Amino acid sequence: MRRFAATLLTLTALGRASAQACEDIGLKSAFPSIKVEGVTACFLYTKTNKLEKNQLSIDPDGLILYSISESQKPKLIYEFPYAGTKGEIQDAFITSVDGGPDRRLFVIHRIETPSSWESTSDIYDVIAIKFENNILTLDKQISRFFDMGGDLIDSPGNVIYRYPYKNKASIKTALNSSLFNAVNSASRLEGVIREKTFLYEGDHAPAIQDRSKIYLTKGDLVVLKDSVAGWCKVSHEGKVKTVEMWTQCQAIAFQG
């Protein structure tokens, strides 16, 4: 019982120390700080612009992430996407990316959809942060896998895309999938199309608003080439030529 109490007091002290370190930057906290391996992640609002004369309102603050350690000065390491609408850090947690000691800090950020956008849900983006040399750094490869997005519907009202990584559970499920393992390790992964699915053009990401007339049918074999935000770029050897285009990952049953 005494050992538990001592541990609780230690954790409380660490939490207060981390919070104080973030406050010293001089910006308002946007989410409780997280300290791991001697490094503190500070989630802060950017400074609000002062109201100009005759201006009735101002845009919501943006969100940023700072890294603080005893051996390093506070360093800005990431600015979350901003669209002139209210945003928030929905969750932040540390978990393994391979079932072993290799861990990352994952952050789920959400912003309200601007009225001019076609998304029917809020916009989500997920980043992965790694710990190196007493400082936090963005893991660009893993962050690109999760990327950002919001649900979309077509003109008749049918859902054509759902951003799949909106909470902690979905991220952890993805980290344990053959899809993530293949992308993260650049290894070969084959799959079978579950049902008729149309393909999309695009080099590094799908051109979602420009669906092609090309489609794959149930049972077609594909090889994974890339994956971003729930979209998979696949290669399929057709009777006439090999097609390499994007489709939603949920349309594929991966073998592995």
Short mmCIF file of C-alpha atoms in Angstrom, two decimals:
data_model
loop_
_atom_site.label_atom_id
_atom_site.label_comp_id
_atom_site.label_asym_id
_atom_site.label_seq_id
_atom_site.Cartn_x
_atom_site.Cartn_y
_atom_site.Cartn_z
CA MET A 1 0.00 0.00 0.00
CA ARG A 2 2.84 2.39 0.90
CA ARG A 3 4.64 1.49 -2.35
CA PHE A 4 1.49 2.26 -4.35
CA ALA A 5 1.08 5.60 -2.57
CA ALA A 6 4.72 6.50 -3.25
CA THR A 7 4.35 5.60 -6.93
CA LEU A 8 1.18 7.69 -7.18
CA LEU A 9 2.92 10.68 -5.63
CA THR A 10 5.83 10.30 -8.05
CA LEU A 11 3.55 10.18 -11.08
CA THR A 12 1.61 13.19 -9.80
CA ALA A 13 4.85 15.13 -9.34
CA LEU A 14 6.01 14.21 -12.86
CA GLY A 15 2.67 15.34 -14.25
CA ARG A 16 2.91 18.69 -12.47
CA ALA A 17 6.51 19.15 -13.62
CA SER A 18 5.55 18.40 -17.22
CA ALA A 19 2.61 20.79 -17.06
CA GLN A 20 4.82 23.53 -15.62
CA ALA A 21 7.39 22.99 -18.38
CA CYS A 22 4.68 23.48 -20.98
CA GLU A 23 3.33 26.58 -19.23
CA ASP A 24 6.80 28.12 -19.37
CA ILE A 25 6.49 28.33 -23.17
CA GLY A 26 3.81 30.96 -22.63
CA LEU A 27 0.98 29.48 -24.66
CA LYS A 28 -2.37 28.08 -23.53
CA SER A 29 -2.58 24.31 -23.08
CA ALA A 30 -4.77 22.46 -25.58
CA PHE A 31 -4.42 18.95 -24.11
CA PRO A 32 -2.70 17.42 -21.06
CA SER A 33 1.04 17.09 -21.60
CA ILE A 34 2.60 13.64 -21.95
CA LYS A 35 6.03 12.76 -20.57
CA VAL A 36 7.95 9.68 -21.62
CA GLU A 37 11.63 8.77 -21.56
CA GLY A 38 12.51 12.19 -20.15
CA VAL A 39 10.79 14.12 -22.95
CA THR A 40 7.56 16.10 -22.59
CA ALA A 41 5.06 16.57 -25.40
CA CYS A 42 3.23 19.89 -25.02
CA PHE A 43 -0.02 20.44 -26.91
CA LEU A 44 -0.63 24.18 -27.19
CA TYR A 45 -2.81 26.74 -28.90
CA THR A 46 -1.17 29.27 -31.15
CA LYS A 47 -1.60 32.87 -30.09
CA THR A 48 -4.89 34.48 -30.98
CA ASN A 49 -4.65 37.51 -33.25
CA LYS A 50 -5.92 40.69 -31.65
CA LEU A 51 -9.25 42.01 -32.82
CA GLU A 52 -8.93 44.69 -35.44
CA LYS A 53 -11.14 47.76 -35.44
CA ASN A 54 -14.74 46.98 -36.42
CA GLN A 55 -13.95 43.24 -36.53
CA LEU A 56 -16.68 41.26 -34.78
CA SER A 57 -14.86 37.95 -34.40
CA ILE A 58 -11.61 36.14 -35.04
CA ASP A 59 -10.78 32.72 -36.36
CA PRO A 60 -10.21 29.93 -33.82
CA ASP A 61 -6.67 29.29 -32.61
CA GLY A 62 -4.50 26.71 -34.31
CA LEU A 63 -2.78 23.83 -32.52
CA ILE A 64 0.91 23.05 -32.25
CA LEU A 65 3.14 20.44 -30.61
CA TYR A 66 6.31 21.27 -28.70
CA SER A 67 9.04 18.97 -27.44
CA ILE A 68 10.74 19.73 -24.10
CA SER A 69 13.55 17.88 -22.31
CA GLU A 70 16.12 18.71 -19.65
CA SER A 71 18.92 18.78 -22.23
CA GLN A 72 17.08 20.60 -25.03
CA LYS A 73 15.36 23.96 -25.35
CA PRO A 74 11.63 23.85 -26.19
CA LYS A 75 11.29 23.00 -29.86
CA LEU A 76 8.28 23.31 -32.13
CA ILE A 77 8.00 19.98 -33.93
CA TYR A 78 4.57 20.02 -35.55
CA GLU A 79 1.78 22.37 -36.58
CA PHE A 80 -1.56 20.62 -36.91
CA PRO A 81 -3.58 21.23 -40.10
CA TYR A 82 -5.64 24.40 -39.95
CA ALA A 83 -8.72 25.31 -42.00
CA GLY A 84 -10.04 28.36 -40.18
CA THR A 85 -12.38 26.24 -38.06
CA LYS A 86 -12.28 24.98 -34.48
CA GLY A 87 -9.93 22.07 -33.81
CA GLU A 88 -9.04 19.87 -30.87
CA ILE A 89 -6.70 17.10 -29.81
CA GLN A 90 -9.12 14.22 -29.50
CA ASP A 91 -6.67 11.72 -28.05
CA ALA A 92 -2.96 11.10 -27.53
CA PHE A 93 -1.44 7.82 -26.40
CA ILE A 94 1.75 5.76 -26.52
CA THR A 95 1.74 2.28 -28.01
CA SER A 96 3.99 -0.23 -29.72
CA VAL A 97 4.13 -0.27 -33.51
CA ASP A 98 5.42 -3.81 -33.83
CA GLY A 99 4.33 -5.64 -30.70
CA GLY A 100 7.78 -5.03 -29.22
CA PRO A 101 9.73 -2.22 -27.55
CA ASP A 102 9.49 0.15 -30.54
CA ARG A 103 6.89 2.70 -29.41
CA ARG A 104 5.36 5.87 -30.79
CA LEU A 105 3.20 8.67 -29.46
CA PHE A 106 0.04 8.77 -31.58
CA VAL A 107 -2.06 11.93 -31.71
CA ILE A 108 -5.60 12.17 -33.10
CA HIS A 109 -6.49 15.69 -34.17
CA ARG A 110 -9.97 16.77 -35.30
CA ILE A 111 -11.17 19.95 -36.99
CA GLU A 112 -14.66 21.06 -37.89
CA THR A 113 -15.29 20.86 -41.61
CA PRO A 114 -15.33 24.23 -43.39
CA SER A 115 -18.68 24.90 -45.10
CA SER A 116 -17.00 24.99 -48.51
CA TRP A 117 -15.59 21.44 -48.16
CA GLU A 118 -17.42 18.38 -49.43
CA SER A 119 -16.76 16.19 -46.40
CA THR A 120 -19.86 15.13 -44.43
CA SER A 121 -17.94 14.55 -41.20
CA ASP A 122 -15.30 16.42 -39.24
CA ILE A 123 -11.78 16.14 -40.60
CA TYR A 124 -9.39 13.86 -38.73
CA ASP A 125 -5.65 13.52 -38.97
CA VAL A 126 -3.34 11.15 -37.14
CA ILE A 127 0.38 11.60 -36.57
CA ALA A 128 3.03 9.35 -35.04
CA ILE A 129 5.84 10.84 -32.96
CA LYS A 130 9.08 9.03 -32.16
CA PHE A 131 11.64 9.63 -29.42
CA GLU A 132 15.22 10.23 -30.56
CA ASN A 133 18.17 11.78 -28.72
CA ASN A 134 16.02 13.34 -25.97
CA ILE A 135 13.69 15.02 -28.42
CA LEU A 136 10.42 14.25 -30.16
CA THR A 137 10.38 14.01 -33.96
CA LEU A 138 7.65 13.34 -36.48
CA ASP A 139 7.65 9.81 -37.90
CA LYS A 140 6.81 10.80 -41.48
CA GLN A 141 6.35 7.26 -42.80
CA ILE A 142 3.85 6.11 -40.18
CA SER A 143 2.08 9.50 -40.14
CA ARG A 144 1.62 9.29 -43.91
CA PHE A 145 -0.02 5.87 -43.55
CA PHE A 146 -2.76 7.32 -41.33
CA ASP A 147 -2.75 10.80 -42.93
CA MET A 148 -6.05 12.73 -42.78
CA GLY A 149 -9.58 12.66 -44.16
CA GLY A 150 -13.31 12.95 -43.61
CA ASP A 151 -16.31 10.93 -44.76
CA LEU A 152 -17.59 11.65 -48.27
CA ILE A 153 -20.88 11.04 -50.08
CA ASP A 154 -21.80 11.33 -53.76
CA SER A 155 -24.62 13.44 -55.21
CA PRO A 156 -27.28 10.70 -54.70
CA GLY A 157 -26.26 10.53 -51.04
CA ASN A 158 -24.28 7.29 -51.06
CA VAL A 159 -21.21 7.04 -48.83
CA ILE A 160 -18.18 6.74 -51.08
CA TYR A 161 -15.48 6.95 -48.41
CA ARG A 162 -15.11 6.82 -44.64
CA TYR A 163 -11.91 7.93 -42.98
CA PRO A 164 -11.07 4.81 -40.93
CA TYR A 165 -8.79 6.12 -38.14
CA LYS A 166 -10.95 8.27 -35.89
CA ASN A 167 -10.16 6.74 -32.50
CA LYS A 168 -7.58 4.84 -30.47
CA ALA A 169 -9.13 1.42 -31.08
CA SER A 170 -9.06 1.77 -34.88
CA ILE A 171 -5.42 2.90 -34.81
CA LYS A 172 -4.35 -0.02 -32.64
CA THR A 173 -6.22 -2.43 -34.91
CA ALA A 174 -4.45 -0.95 -37.93
CA LEU A 175 -1.03 -1.25 -36.27
CA ASN A 176 -1.59 -4.99 -35.89
CA SER A 177 -2.76 -5.49 -39.48
CA SER A 178 -0.89 -7.14 -42.34
CA LEU A 179 -1.54 -3.96 -44.34
CA PHE A 180 0.37 -1.72 -41.94
CA ASN A 181 3.17 -4.25 -41.49
CA ALA A 182 3.65 -4.50 -45.25
CA VAL A 183 3.73 -0.72 -45.76
CA ASN A 184 5.95 -0.09 -42.73
CA SER A 185 8.47 -2.76 -43.73
CA ALA A 186 8.15 -2.28 -47.51
CA SER A 187 7.35 -5.97 -47.94
CA ARG A 188 5.17 -7.65 -50.54
CA LEU A 189 1.50 -8.21 -49.73
CA GLU A 190 -1.13 -9.83 -51.94
CA GLY A 191 -4.88 -9.57 -51.66
CA VAL A 192 -8.20 -10.54 -53.21
CA ILE A 193 -10.94 -8.09 -54.18
CA ARG A 194 -14.06 -8.68 -52.05
CA GLU A 195 -16.58 -7.15 -54.47
CA LYS A 196 -16.80 -4.93 -57.51
CA THR A 197 -14.79 -1.79 -56.81
CA PHE A 198 -13.89 1.20 -58.99
CA LEU A 199 -10.34 2.49 -59.25
CA TYR A 200 -8.93 6.00 -58.92
CA GLU A 201 -5.99 7.76 -60.55
CA GLY A 202 -3.17 9.37 -58.56
CA ASP A 203 0.56 9.10 -58.01
CA HIS A 204 1.16 9.54 -54.28
CA ALA A 205 -2.50 9.75 -53.24
CA PRO A 206 -5.86 8.99 -54.89
CA ALA A 207 -7.71 11.66 -56.85
CA ILE A 208 -10.93 10.95 -54.93
CA GLN A 209 -13.13 13.31 -56.94
CA ASP A 210 -12.05 11.75 -60.22
CA ARG A 211 -13.19 8.14 -60.23
CA SER A 212 -12.22 6.25 -63.36
CA LYS A 213 -14.42 3.85 -65.32
CA ILE A 214 -11.98 1.04 -64.56
CA TYR A 215 -13.00 -1.44 -61.89
CA LEU A 216 -12.02 -4.77 -60.39
CA THR A 217 -14.42 -7.60 -59.64
CA LYS A 218 -14.77 -10.10 -56.82
CA GLY A 219 -11.89 -12.57 -56.80
CA ASP A 220 -9.40 -10.42 -58.72
CA LEU A 221 -5.86 -10.73 -57.36
CA VAL A 222 -3.91 -7.58 -56.48
CA VAL A 223 -0.49 -6.67 -55.08
CA LEU A 224 -0.21 -3.78 -52.61
CA LYS A 225 1.96 -0.85 -53.69
CA ASP A 226 1.08 1.85 -51.17
CA SER A 227 -1.51 2.90 -48.58
CA VAL A 228 -2.68 6.32 -47.33
CA ALA A 229 -5.65 7.17 -45.10
CA GLY A 230 -7.55 3.95 -45.82
CA TRP A 231 -6.80 3.97 -49.55
CA CYS A 232 -4.64 1.30 -51.15
CA LYS A 233 -2.69 1.58 -54.36
CA VAL A 234 -2.67 -1.85 -55.97
CA SER A 235 -1.34 -3.55 -59.05
CA HIS A 236 -3.52 -5.99 -61.01
CA GLU A 237 -2.43 -8.03 -63.99
CA GLY A 238 -5.33 -7.92 -66.42
CA LYS A 239 -5.74 -9.87 -69.65
CA VAL A 240 -4.54 -6.94 -71.72
CA LYS A 241 -2.30 -4.91 -69.40
CA THR A 242 -1.27 -4.37 -65.79
CA VAL A 243 -3.28 -1.73 -63.95
CA GLU A 244 -1.81 0.22 -61.01
CA MET A 245 -4.40 2.46 -59.35
CA TRP A 246 -6.08 3.27 -56.03
CA THR A 247 -9.09 1.75 -54.29
CA GLN A 248 -10.34 1.66 -50.72
CA CYS A 249 -8.45 -0.84 -48.57
CA GLN A 250 -11.72 -2.21 -47.12
CA ALA A 251 -12.49 -3.64 -50.58
CA ILE A 252 -9.49 -6.00 -50.30
CA ALA A 253 -9.02 -9.19 -48.30
CA PHE A 254 -5.27 -9.26 -47.71
CA GLN A 255 -3.51 -12.60 -47.52
CA GLY A 256 -1.18 -12.43 -44.59
#
